mmCIF file of C-alpha atoms in Angstrom:
data_model
loop_
_atom_site.group_PDB
_atom_site.id
_atom_site.type_symbol
_atom_site.label_atom_id
_atom_site.label_comp_id
_atom_site.label_asym_id
_atom_site.label_seq_id
_atom_site.Cartn_x
_atom_site.Cartn_y
_atom_site.Cartn_z
ATOM 1 C CA MET A 1193 0.000 0.000 0.000
ATOM 2 C CA VAL A 1194 2.955 2.352 0.419
ATOM 3 C CA VAL A 1195 3.203 2.525 -3.382
ATOM 4 C CA MET A 1196 -0.301 4.008 -3.462
ATOM 5 C CA ALA A 1197 0.374 6.368 -0.522
ATOM 6 C CA PRO A 1198 4.007 7.502 -0.951
ATOM 7 C CA SER A 1199 5.832 10.391 0.730
ATOM 8 C CA GLY A 1200 8.160 11.564 -2.065
ATOM 9 C CA ASP A 1201 7.221 13.568 -5.148
ATOM 10 C CA ILE A 1202 8.714 11.114 -7.662
ATOM 11 C CA ALA A 1203 6.831 8.224 -6.068
ATOM 12 C CA VAL A 1204 3.653 10.358 -6.056
ATOM 13 C CA GLN A 1205 3.969 10.970 -9.799
ATOM 14 C CA GLN A 1206 4.561 7.262 -10.362
ATOM 15 C CA ARG A 1207 1.472 6.481 -8.278
ATOM 16 C CA ASP A 1208 -0.565 8.905 -10.395
ATOM 17 C CA LEU A 1209 0.745 7.236 -13.546
ATOM 18 C CA ILE A 1210 -0.449 3.840 -12.268
ATOM 19 C CA VAL A 1211 -3.898 5.268 -11.466
ATOM 20 C CA ILE A 1212 -4.260 7.073 -14.815
ATOM 21 C CA SER A 1213 -3.187 3.996 -16.806
ATOM 22 C CA THR A 1214 -5.533 1.737 -14.856
ATOM 23 C CA VAL A 1215 -8.519 4.078 -15.299
ATOM 24 C CA LEU A 1216 -7.882 4.406 -19.037
ATOM 25 C CA MET A 1217 -7.757 0.633 -19.440
ATOM 26 C CA LEU A 1218 -10.870 0.148 -17.319
ATOM 27 C CA LEU A 1219 -12.766 2.373 -19.772
ATOM 28 C CA ILE A 1220 -12.575 -0.559 -22.167
ATOM 29 C CA ILE A 1221 -12.444 -3.505 -19.788
ATOM 30 C CA ILE A 1222 -15.580 -2.648 -17.764
ATOM 31 C CA PRO A 1223 -17.893 -2.144 -20.791
ATOM 32 C CA VAL A 1224 -16.565 -5.334 -22.404
ATOM 33 C CA ILE A 1225 -17.218 -7.373 -19.253
ATOM 34 C CA PHE A 1226 -20.695 -5.831 -18.862
ATOM 35 C CA LEU A 1227 -21.664 -6.379 -22.502
ATOM 36 C CA THR A 1228 -20.368 -9.963 -22.445
ATOM 37 C CA LEU A 1229 -22.677 -10.781 -19.547
ATOM 38 C CA PHE A 1230 -25.553 -8.757 -21.039
ATOM 39 C CA PHE A 1231 -25.362 -10.468 -24.447
ATOM 40 C CA ALA A 1232 -25.181 -13.911 -22.818
ATOM 41 C CA TRP A 1233 -28.358 -13.105 -20.900
ATOM 42 C CA ARG A 1234 -30.206 -11.141 -23.630
ATOM 43 C CA TYR A 1235 -29.655 -13.667 -26.391
ATOM 44 C CA ARG A 1236 -30.034 -16.821 -24.360
ATOM 45 C CA ARG A 1237 -31.834 -19.687 -26.071
ATOM 46 C CA SER A 1238 -34.953 -19.416 -23.936
ATOM 47 C CA ASN A 1239 -35.527 -15.702 -24.718
ATOM 48 C CA THR A 1240 -37.782 -15.869 -27.775
ATOM 49 C CA ALA A 1241 -38.363 -12.091 -27.663
ATOM 50 C CA ALA A 1242 -34.733 -11.341 -28.632
ATOM 51 C CA THR A 1243 -34.038 -10.290 -32.215
ATOM 52 C CA TYR A 1244 -32.940 -13.188 -34.409
ATOM 53 C CA ALA A 1245 -31.019 -12.109 -37.521
ATOM 54 C CA PRO A 1246 -29.051 -15.055 -38.949
ATOM 55 C CA GLU A 1247 -28.156 -13.125 -42.131
ATOM 56 C CA TRP A 1248 -26.619 -10.158 -40.262
ATOM 57 C CA HIS A 1249 -22.921 -9.709 -40.975
ATOM 58 C CA HIS A 1250 -21.896 -6.033 -40.745
ATOM 59 C CA SER A 1251 -22.622 -2.729 -38.997
ATOM 60 C CA THR A 1252 -20.584 0.386 -39.810
ATOM 61 C CA ARG A 1253 -21.635 2.118 -36.598
ATOM 62 C CA LEU A 1254 -20.654 -0.901 -34.521
ATOM 63 C CA GLU A 1255 -17.286 -1.164 -36.274
ATOM 64 C CA ILE A 1256 -16.587 2.521 -35.570
ATOM 65 C CA VAL A 1257 -17.313 2.031 -31.858
ATOM 66 C CA ILE A 1258 -15.283 -1.185 -31.662
ATOM 67 C CA TRP A 1259 -12.186 0.382 -33.257
ATOM 68 C CA ALA A 1260 -12.428 4.060 -32.297
ATOM 69 C CA ALA A 1261 -12.693 3.622 -28.515
ATOM 70 C CA PRO A 1262 -9.611 1.360 -28.108
ATOM 71 C CA LEU A 1263 -7.664 3.524 -30.558
ATOM 72 C CA ALA A 1264 -8.438 6.665 -28.539
ATOM 73 C CA ILE A 1265 -7.329 4.944 -25.322
ATOM 74 C CA ILE A 1266 -4.128 3.676 -26.949
ATOM 75 C CA ILE A 1267 -3.345 7.220 -28.130
ATOM 76 C CA ALA A 1268 -3.986 8.567 -24.627
ATOM 77 C CA LEU A 1269 -1.817 5.863 -23.031
ATOM 78 C CA GLY A 1270 0.914 6.519 -25.592
ATOM 79 C CA ALA A 1271 0.910 10.243 -24.801
ATOM 80 C CA VAL A 1272 1.014 9.609 -21.051
ATOM 81 C CA THR A 1273 3.822 7.072 -21.482
ATOM 82 C CA TRP A 1274 5.881 9.406 -23.710
ATOM 83 C CA ILE A 1275 5.589 12.320 -21.297
ATOM 84 C CA SER A 1276 6.203 10.314 -18.115
ATOM 85 C CA THR A 1277 9.139 8.388 -19.625
ATOM 86 C CA HIS A 1278 11.027 11.671 -20.041
ATOM 87 C CA LYS A 1279 9.678 13.484 -16.995
ATOM 88 C CA LEU A 1280 10.349 10.592 -14.602
ATOM 89 C CA ASP A 1281 13.702 9.560 -16.065
ATOM 90 C CA PRO A 1282 15.741 8.648 -12.956
ATOM 91 C CA TYR A 1283 18.824 10.309 -14.481
ATOM 92 C CA ARG A 1284 17.000 13.619 -14.903
ATOM 93 C CA PRO A 1285 17.625 16.193 -12.155
ATOM 94 C CA LEU A 1286 14.513 17.330 -10.285
ATOM 95 C CA ASP A 1287 12.718 20.494 -11.335
ATOM 96 C CA ARG A 1288 10.285 20.682 -8.405
ATOM 97 C CA LEU A 1289 9.817 19.712 -4.762
ATOM 98 C CA ASP A 1290 6.199 18.749 -5.292
ATOM 99 C CA ALA A 1291 3.247 19.704 -7.489
ATOM 100 C CA GLU A 1292 2.966 23.145 -5.901
ATOM 101 C CA ARG A 1293 6.603 24.105 -5.214
ATOM 102 C CA ALA A 1294 9.590 24.593 -7.474
ATOM 103 C CA ILE A 1295 13.119 24.027 -6.228
ATOM 104 C CA PRO A 1296 14.589 27.267 -4.830
ATOM 105 C CA ALA A 1297 17.494 28.592 -6.872
ATOM 106 C CA ASP A 1298 19.987 28.400 -3.992
ATOM 107 C CA THR A 1299 19.170 24.786 -3.058
ATOM 108 C CA LYS A 1300 22.155 22.445 -2.988
ATOM 109 C CA PRO A 1301 21.235 18.764 -3.438
ATOM 110 C CA LEU A 1302 22.376 16.025 -1.078
ATOM 111 C CA ASN A 1303 24.732 13.582 -2.807
ATOM 112 C CA VAL A 1304 24.642 9.955 -1.681
ATOM 113 C CA GLU A 1305 26.749 7.120 -3.110
ATOM 114 C CA VAL A 1306 25.131 3.698 -2.733
ATOM 115 C CA VAL A 1307 26.931 0.344 -2.825
ATOM 116 C CA ALA A 1308 25.048 -2.958 -2.766
ATOM 117 C CA LEU A 1309 27.141 -5.518 -0.864
ATOM 118 C CA ASP A 1310 26.493 -9.166 -0.004
ATOM 119 C CA TRP A 1311 24.061 -8.759 1.803
ATOM 120 C CA LYS A 1312 23.869 -5.219 3.127
ATOM 121 C CA TRP A 1313 23.823 -1.635 1.909
ATOM 122 C CA LEU A 1314 26.705 0.828 2.188
ATOM 123 C CA PHE A 1315 25.993 4.564 1.890
ATOM 124 C CA PHE A 1316 28.612 7.288 1.378
ATOM 125 C CA TYR A 1317 27.947 10.983 2.012
ATOM 126 C CA PRO A 1318 30.940 12.468 0.117
ATOM 127 C CA GLU A 1319 30.363 16.120 1.087
ATOM 128 C CA LEU A 1320 29.894 15.201 4.752
ATOM 129 C CA GLY A 1321 32.763 12.695 4.849
ATOM 130 C CA ILE A 1322 30.692 9.983 6.551
ATOM 131 C CA ALA A 1323 29.347 6.560 5.630
ATOM 132 C CA THR A 1324 26.748 4.184 7.044
ATOM 133 C CA VAL A 1325 25.659 0.578 6.696
ATOM 134 C CA ASN A 1326 21.942 -0.293 6.488
ATOM 135 C CA GLU A 1327 20.759 3.187 7.473
ATOM 136 C CA LEU A 1328 20.038 6.191 5.284
ATOM 137 C CA ALA A 1329 18.804 9.672 6.166
ATOM 138 C CA ALA A 1330 17.956 12.848 4.268
ATOM 139 C CA PRO A 1331 16.353 16.232 5.017
ATOM 140 C CA VAL A 1332 12.744 16.789 3.990
ATOM 141 C CA ASP A 1333 12.228 18.871 0.819
ATOM 142 C CA LYS A 1334 15.865 18.625 -0.259
ATOM 143 C CA PRO A 1335 16.746 16.995 -3.608
ATOM 144 C CA ILE A 1336 18.795 13.804 -3.287
ATOM 145 C CA ASN A 1337 21.224 12.707 -6.003
ATOM 146 C CA PHE A 1338 21.968 8.984 -5.741
ATOM 147 C CA LYS A 1339 24.886 7.265 -7.473
ATOM 148 C CA ILE A 1340 24.428 3.505 -7.290
ATOM 149 C CA THR A 1341 26.722 0.529 -7.882
ATOM 150 C CA ALA A 1342 27.389 -2.959 -6.482
ATOM 151 C CA SER A 1343 30.417 -4.938 -5.377
ATOM 152 C CA SER A 1344 29.307 -8.377 -6.546
ATOM 153 C CA VAL A 1345 26.045 -9.576 -8.113
ATOM 154 C CA MET A 1346 23.265 -7.311 -9.372
ATOM 155 C CA ASN A 1347 20.788 -5.902 -6.861
ATOM 156 C CA SER A 1348 17.987 -3.353 -7.013
ATOM 157 C CA PHE A 1349 17.861 -0.265 -4.783
ATOM 158 C CA TYR A 1350 14.256 0.423 -3.764
ATOM 159 C CA ILE A 1351 12.550 2.755 -1.295
ATOM 160 C CA PRO A 1352 8.854 2.538 -2.268
ATOM 161 C CA ALA A 1353 7.872 5.718 -0.402
ATOM 162 C CA LEU A 1354 10.607 7.724 -2.171
ATOM 163 C CA ALA A 1355 10.878 6.576 -5.813
ATOM 164 C CA GLY A 1356 10.970 3.542 -8.084
ATOM 165 C CA GLN A 1357 13.607 0.834 -7.988
ATOM 166 C CA ILE A 1358 16.961 1.273 -9.700
ATOM 167 C CA TYR A 1359 19.391 -1.535 -10.440
ATOM 168 C CA ALA A 1360 22.785 -1.705 -8.738
ATOM 169 C CA MET A 1361 25.351 -3.492 -10.910
ATOM 170 C CA PRO A 1362 29.066 -4.209 -10.389
ATOM 171 C CA GLY A 1363 31.361 -2.143 -12.569
ATOM 172 C CA MET A 1364 28.508 0.175 -13.549
ATOM 173 C CA GLU A 1365 26.936 3.288 -12.060
ATOM 174 C CA THR A 1366 23.232 4.068 -12.208
ATOM 175 C CA LYS A 1367 21.602 7.258 -10.958
ATOM 176 C CA LEU A 1368 18.418 8.327 -9.211
ATOM 177 C CA HIS A 1369 17.087 11.792 -8.361
ATOM 178 C CA ALA A 1370 14.408 11.995 -5.695
ATOM 179 C CA VAL A 1371 13.051 14.031 -2.779
ATOM 180 C CA ILE A 1372 11.225 13.091 0.414
ATOM 181 C CA ASN A 1373 8.381 15.451 1.372
ATOM 182 C CA LYS A 1374 7.233 14.047 4.727
ATOM 183 C CA GLN A 1375 9.098 13.221 7.905
ATOM 184 C CA GLY A 1376 9.083 9.583 8.904
ATOM 185 C CA GLU A 1377 10.862 6.243 8.882
ATOM 186 C CA TYR A 1378 10.566 4.293 5.657
ATOM 187 C CA GLU A 1379 11.534 0.834 4.490
ATOM 188 C CA GLY A 1380 14.268 0.261 1.918
ATOM 189 C CA PHE A 1381 15.375 -3.065 0.496
ATOM 190 C CA SER A 1382 16.770 -4.972 -2.453
ATOM 191 C CA ALA A 1383 14.092 -5.782 -5.028
ATOM 192 C CA ASN A 1384 16.277 -8.194 -7.022
ATOM 193 C CA TYR A 1385 17.172 -11.673 -5.750
ATOM 194 C CA SER A 1386 20.916 -11.851 -5.122
ATOM 195 C CA GLY A 1387 21.612 -14.965 -3.072
ATOM 196 C CA SER A 1388 20.987 -16.569 0.302
ATOM 197 C CA GLY A 1389 21.066 -13.332 2.317
ATOM 198 C CA PHE A 1390 18.669 -11.450 0.038
ATOM 199 C CA SER A 1391 15.676 -11.651 2.405
ATOM 200 C CA HIS A 1392 17.486 -9.652 5.095
ATOM 201 C CA MET A 1393 19.015 -7.068 2.758
ATOM 202 C CA ARG A 1394 16.947 -4.224 4.210
ATOM 203 C CA PHE A 1395 17.601 -0.777 5.635
ATOM 204 C CA LYS A 1396 15.778 2.167 7.204
ATOM 205 C CA PHE A 1397 15.423 5.482 5.429
ATOM 206 C CA HIS A 1398 14.785 8.453 7.734
ATOM 207 C CA GLY A 1399 13.110 11.584 6.421
ATOM 208 C CA LEU A 1400 14.119 14.339 8.884
ATOM 209 C CA ASP A 1401 13.828 18.087 9.208
ATOM 210 C CA GLN A 1402 17.116 19.966 8.824
ATOM 211 C CA ALA A 1403 17.765 20.075 12.580
ATOM 212 C CA GLY A 1404 17.064 16.366 12.896
ATOM 213 C CA PHE A 1405 19.355 15.573 9.966
ATOM 214 C CA ASP A 1406 22.168 17.680 11.433
ATOM 215 C CA ALA A 1407 21.765 15.792 14.721
ATOM 216 C CA TRP A 1408 21.890 12.465 12.858
ATOM 217 C CA VAL A 1409 25.111 13.486 11.088
ATOM 218 C CA ALA A 1410 26.636 14.557 14.418
ATOM 219 C CA ARG A 1411 25.712 11.181 15.933
ATOM 220 C CA VAL A 1412 27.347 9.322 13.044
ATOM 221 C CA LYS A 1413 30.543 11.346 13.479
ATOM 222 C CA GLN A 1414 30.538 10.841 17.234
ATOM 223 C CA GLN A 1415 29.834 7.106 17.272
ATOM 224 C CA GLY A 1416 31.460 6.082 13.997
ATOM 225 C CA THR A 1417 34.829 4.563 13.175
ATOM 226 C CA MET A 1418 37.049 4.975 10.092
ATOM 227 C CA LEU A 1419 36.197 3.248 6.814
ATOM 228 C CA ASN A 1420 39.494 2.660 5.032
ATOM 229 C CA ARG A 1421 40.394 0.019 2.463
ATOM 230 C CA ASP A 1422 41.118 -2.655 5.067
ATOM 231 C CA ALA A 1423 37.841 -2.022 6.886
ATOM 232 C CA TYR A 1424 35.927 -2.094 3.611
ATOM 233 C CA LEU A 1425 37.471 -5.399 2.489
ATOM 234 C CA LYS A 1426 36.306 -6.974 5.746
ATOM 235 C CA LEU A 1427 32.845 -5.423 5.396
ATOM 236 C CA GLU A 1428 32.554 -6.522 1.768
ATOM 237 C CA LYS A 1429 32.698 -10.231 2.601
ATOM 238 C CA PRO A 1430 29.271 -11.923 2.391
ATOM 239 C CA SER A 1431 27.316 -11.678 5.658
ATOM 240 C CA GLU A 1432 23.654 -11.730 6.655
ATOM 241 C CA LYS A 1433 21.566 -9.630 9.053
ATOM 242 C CA GLU A 1434 24.310 -7.032 9.320
ATOM 243 C CA PRO A 1435 23.573 -4.414 12.044
ATOM 244 C CA VAL A 1436 23.585 -0.674 11.426
ATOM 245 C CA ARG A 1437 27.119 0.733 11.387
ATOM 246 C CA TYR A 1438 28.411 4.285 11.404
ATOM 247 C CA TYR A 1439 31.669 5.555 9.921
ATOM 248 C CA ALA A 1440 32.841 8.986 10.993
ATOM 249 C CA GLY A 1441 35.202 9.124 8.031
ATOM 250 C CA ALA A 1442 35.783 7.278 4.766
ATOM 251 C CA ASP A 1443 38.549 7.227 2.186
ATOM 252 C CA ALA A 1444 37.722 9.846 -0.417
ATOM 253 C CA ASP A 1445 38.471 7.512 -3.342
ATOM 254 C CA LEU A 1446 36.878 4.375 -1.928
ATOM 255 C CA TYR A 1447 33.582 4.622 -3.837
ATOM 256 C CA ASN A 1448 35.386 5.127 -7.145
ATOM 257 C CA ALA A 1449 37.623 2.149 -6.358
ATOM 258 C CA ILE A 1450 34.541 -0.003 -5.685
ATOM 259 C CA LEU A 1451 32.915 1.238 -8.890
ATOM 260 C CA ASN A 1452 36.045 0.400 -10.900
ATOM 261 C CA MET A 1453 36.408 -2.974 -9.135
ATOM 262 C CA CYS A 1454 39.862 -2.257 -7.741
ATOM 263 C CA ALA A 1455 39.301 -1.801 -4.001
ATOM 264 C CA THR A 1456 41.538 -4.820 -3.378
ATOM 265 C CA PRO A 1457 45.230 -3.861 -3.376
ATOM 266 C CA GLY A 1458 47.081 -4.909 -6.508
ATOM 267 C CA LYS A 1459 44.004 -4.896 -8.769
ATOM 268 C CA MET A 1460 43.837 -2.834 -11.928
ATOM 269 C CA CYS A 1461 40.928 -0.398 -12.089
ATOM 270 C CA MET A 1462 38.432 -0.755 -14.907
ATOM 271 C CA ASN A 1463 38.931 2.833 -16.023
ATOM 272 C CA GLU A 1464 42.670 2.150 -16.344
ATOM 273 C CA MET A 1465 41.982 -0.944 -18.445
ATOM 274 C CA MET A 1466 39.533 1.000 -20.617
ATOM 275 C CA HIS A 1467 42.172 3.677 -21.141
ATOM 276 C CA ILE A 1468 44.655 1.022 -22.297
ATOM 277 C CA ASP A 1469 42.041 -0.355 -24.697
ATOM 278 C CA MET A 1470 41.251 3.140 -25.979
ATOM 279 C CA MET A 1471 44.933 3.692 -26.728
ATOM 280 C CA GLY A 1472 45.071 0.530 -28.831
ATOM 281 C CA GLY A 1473 45.830 -2.153 -26.259
ATOM 282 C CA GLY A 1474 48.938 -3.112 -24.365
ATOM 283 C CA GLY A 1475 50.325 -5.709 -26.743
ATOM 284 C CA LYS A 1476 52.155 -8.740 -25.388
ATOM 285 C CA GLU A 1477 53.150 -6.805 -22.293
ATOM 286 C CA SER A 1478 49.480 -6.779 -21.215
ATOM 287 C CA ALA A 1479 49.747 -10.473 -20.277
ATOM 288 C CA GLU A 1480 50.914 -9.384 -16.841
ATOM 289 C CA ASN A 1481 47.584 -7.612 -16.333
ATOM 290 C CA ARG A 1482 45.657 -10.850 -16.233
ATOM 291 C CA GLU A 1483 46.008 -11.448 -12.513
ATOM 292 C CA LYS A 1484 45.313 -7.782 -11.801
ATOM 293 C CA LEU A 1485 41.908 -8.150 -13.479
ATOM 294 C CA ARG A 1486 40.752 -11.335 -11.736
ATOM 295 C CA TYR A 1487 37.777 -10.433 -9.567
ATOM 296 C CA ASP A 1488 35.050 -13.056 -9.136
ATOM 297 C CA ASP A 1489 37.305 -15.421 -7.158
ATOM 298 C CA ARG A 1490 38.762 -12.722 -4.903
ATOM 299 C CA HIS A 1491 37.616 -14.567 -1.746
ATOM 300 C CA ALA A 1492 38.380 -18.091 -2.984
ATOM 301 C CA ASP A 1493 41.588 -18.375 -0.970
ATOM 302 C CA GLU A 1494 39.565 -17.608 2.176
ATOM 303 C CA GLY A 1495 37.042 -20.365 1.529
ATOM 304 C CA ILE A 1496 34.280 -17.883 0.640
ATOM 305 C CA VAL A 1497 32.375 -18.707 -2.533
ATOM 306 C CA ALA A 1498 30.934 -15.766 -4.449
ATOM 307 C CA PRO A 1499 27.127 -15.875 -4.737
ATOM 308 C CA ALA A 1500 25.956 -17.851 -7.751
ATOM 309 C CA ALA A 1501 29.503 -18.019 -9.154
ATOM 310 C CA THR A 1502 30.115 -20.674 -11.785
ATOM 311 C CA VAL A 1503 32.599 -23.471 -11.165
ATOM 312 C CA PRO A 1504 35.117 -22.292 -13.798
ATOM 313 C CA ALA A 1505 35.040 -18.757 -12.366
ATOM 314 C CA THR A 1506 35.885 -19.820 -8.823
ATOM 315 C CA GLY A 1507 37.733 -23.088 -9.296
ATOM 316 C CA ALA A 1508 35.446 -24.583 -6.633
ATOM 317 C CA PRO A 1509 34.082 -28.095 -7.206
ATOM 318 C CA ALA A 1510 30.473 -28.550 -8.270
ATOM 319 C CA ARG A 1511 28.019 -29.065 -5.400
ATOM 320 C CA SER A 1512 25.934 -31.639 -7.275
ATOM 321 C CA GLU A 1513 26.921 -35.119 -8.352
ATOM 322 C CA PRO A 1514 28.393 -35.350 -11.880
ATOM 323 C CA ALA A 1515 25.919 -36.418 -14.550
ATOM 324 C CA GLU A 1516 26.253 -39.928 -15.948
ATOM 325 C CA ARG A 1517 26.373 -40.505 -19.691
ATOM 326 C CA THR A 1518 24.182 -43.142 -21.286
ATOM 327 C CA ASP A 1519 27.261 -45.227 -22.021
ATOM 328 C CA GLY A 1520 28.002 -45.379 -18.288
ATOM 329 C CA ASN A 1521 30.956 -42.982 -18.312
ATOM 330 C CA SER A 1522 30.968 -39.967 -16.059
ATOM 331 C CA MET A 1523 30.800 -36.518 -17.706
ATOM 332 C CA GLN A 1524 32.846 -34.916 -14.933
ATOM 333 C CA HIS A 1525 36.052 -33.216 -16.045
ATOM 334 C CA ASP A 1526 38.817 -31.711 -14.005
ATOM 335 C CA MET A 1527 38.977 -28.243 -15.539
ATOM 336 C CA PRO A 1528 41.890 -26.848 -13.478
ATOM 337 C CA GLY A 1529 45.115 -28.344 -14.786
ATOM 338 C CA MET A 1530 43.438 -30.066 -17.730
ATOM 339 C CA ASP A 1531 45.728 -30.414 -20.765
ATOM 340 C CA MET A 1532 43.849 -29.370 -23.892
ATOM 341 C CA GLN A 1533 44.946 -27.900 -27.221
ATOM 342 C CA HIS A 1534 42.573 -26.460 -29.797
ATOM 343 C CA GLU A 1535 43.827 -25.623 -33.277
ATOM 344 C CA GLY A 1536 47.290 -24.970 -31.946
ATOM 345 C CA HIS A 1537 46.187 -22.585 -29.181
ATOM 346 C CA SER A 1538 46.197 -23.189 -25.432
ATOM 347 C CA MET A 1539 42.794 -22.820 -23.822
ATOM 348 C CA PRO A 1540 42.831 -20.204 -20.975
ATOM 349 C CA GLY A 1541 42.892 -21.831 -17.563
ATOM 350 C CA MET A 1542 44.062 -25.234 -18.900
ATOM 351 C CA SER A 1543 47.582 -26.370 -18.247
ATOM 352 C CA ASN A 1544 50.046 -27.156 -21.009
ATOM 353 C CA GLY A 1545 53.167 -26.639 -18.996
ATOM 354 C CA ALA A 1546 52.570 -22.913 -18.487
ATOM 355 C CA ASP A 1547 49.646 -20.635 -17.788
ATOM 356 C CA PRO A 1548 49.299 -18.553 -20.960
ATOM 357 C CA ALA A 1549 47.780 -15.121 -21.273
ATOM 358 C CA PRO A 1550 44.441 -14.878 -23.129
ATOM 359 C CA ALA A 1551 45.005 -14.886 -26.868
ATOM 360 C CA GLN A 1552 43.249 -11.546 -27.365
ATOM 361 C CA LEU A 1553 45.901 -9.820 -25.251
ATOM 362 C CA ASN A 1554 48.657 -11.004 -27.582
ATOM 363 C CA ASN A 1555 47.144 -10.016 -30.922
ATOM 364 C CA ASN A 1556 48.559 -6.499 -30.937
ATOM 365 C CA ASN A 1557 52.286 -6.303 -31.606
#
């Protein structure tokens, strides 16, 4: 029901869009249902008073009604969809606080950087220098600019009272612009299944007046610890039912390192790799970058299996029994260390006396 009674202007506009679309469709659905029942009753076999016209086959007026009404509704729905698709684009900065108030010219938005972890939420406030886990707060009637990413599998950032859901994906950044118009405590959660801890991947969003928000920030700074790379790498490991945590300070470049998948020391950042590709590639020398770009098995040496990771990606054995072929031979293969040649090329990850670099890294001389 919170979707139909939200507290943020974006969510209110989305609610109105749902109502308008439903009403427009009901303009056709209700008459069709009524006429279906009416015709079944009016032209029942026992009603000899009903008109019987076995030679009837066409009515221009009836055809006009049948086609014109749905066409008009489709045009109306198309117009509403076109307008709302642009107006409610999550990447579009806000142009109002609500239906009756524009954003004052001197208003500075609140920037929040969101990271979906396994299985908790990490929030950075870059201008305030603080960070929190599983708790988010914002002043009432102040635009919020969210930047959203993930450390592992895809999630979906969703506060129904504030705005629609936006995906959080590793190595990518999505955006959301929203505003909360009423004070209160609201539920936030992941709306995309992401593994065993998904059910508890929830957080509280507090809509506060400016004084209340300032007090909340002061409490975070007073009670919080420091979020550096080492602390983040411990936090990033999969865990369930994580309590609220405060960080009085955070490394300024930590969010960008998470976004570029290089928070772990010794890893190459994605933007660095993209720059190398843009410049034409690194040639044979880029073979040394292979280990710097390994990511999905970053916890394998600690006995932690990434959520939903495939066996080749992690090197971990399959959890199910190997399938049996009809000829009685097992289909199980030992991928790590397997000696295989294909058209004169070594397959990546399969031993032939040495661990070669991927062929595509050696094509540019």
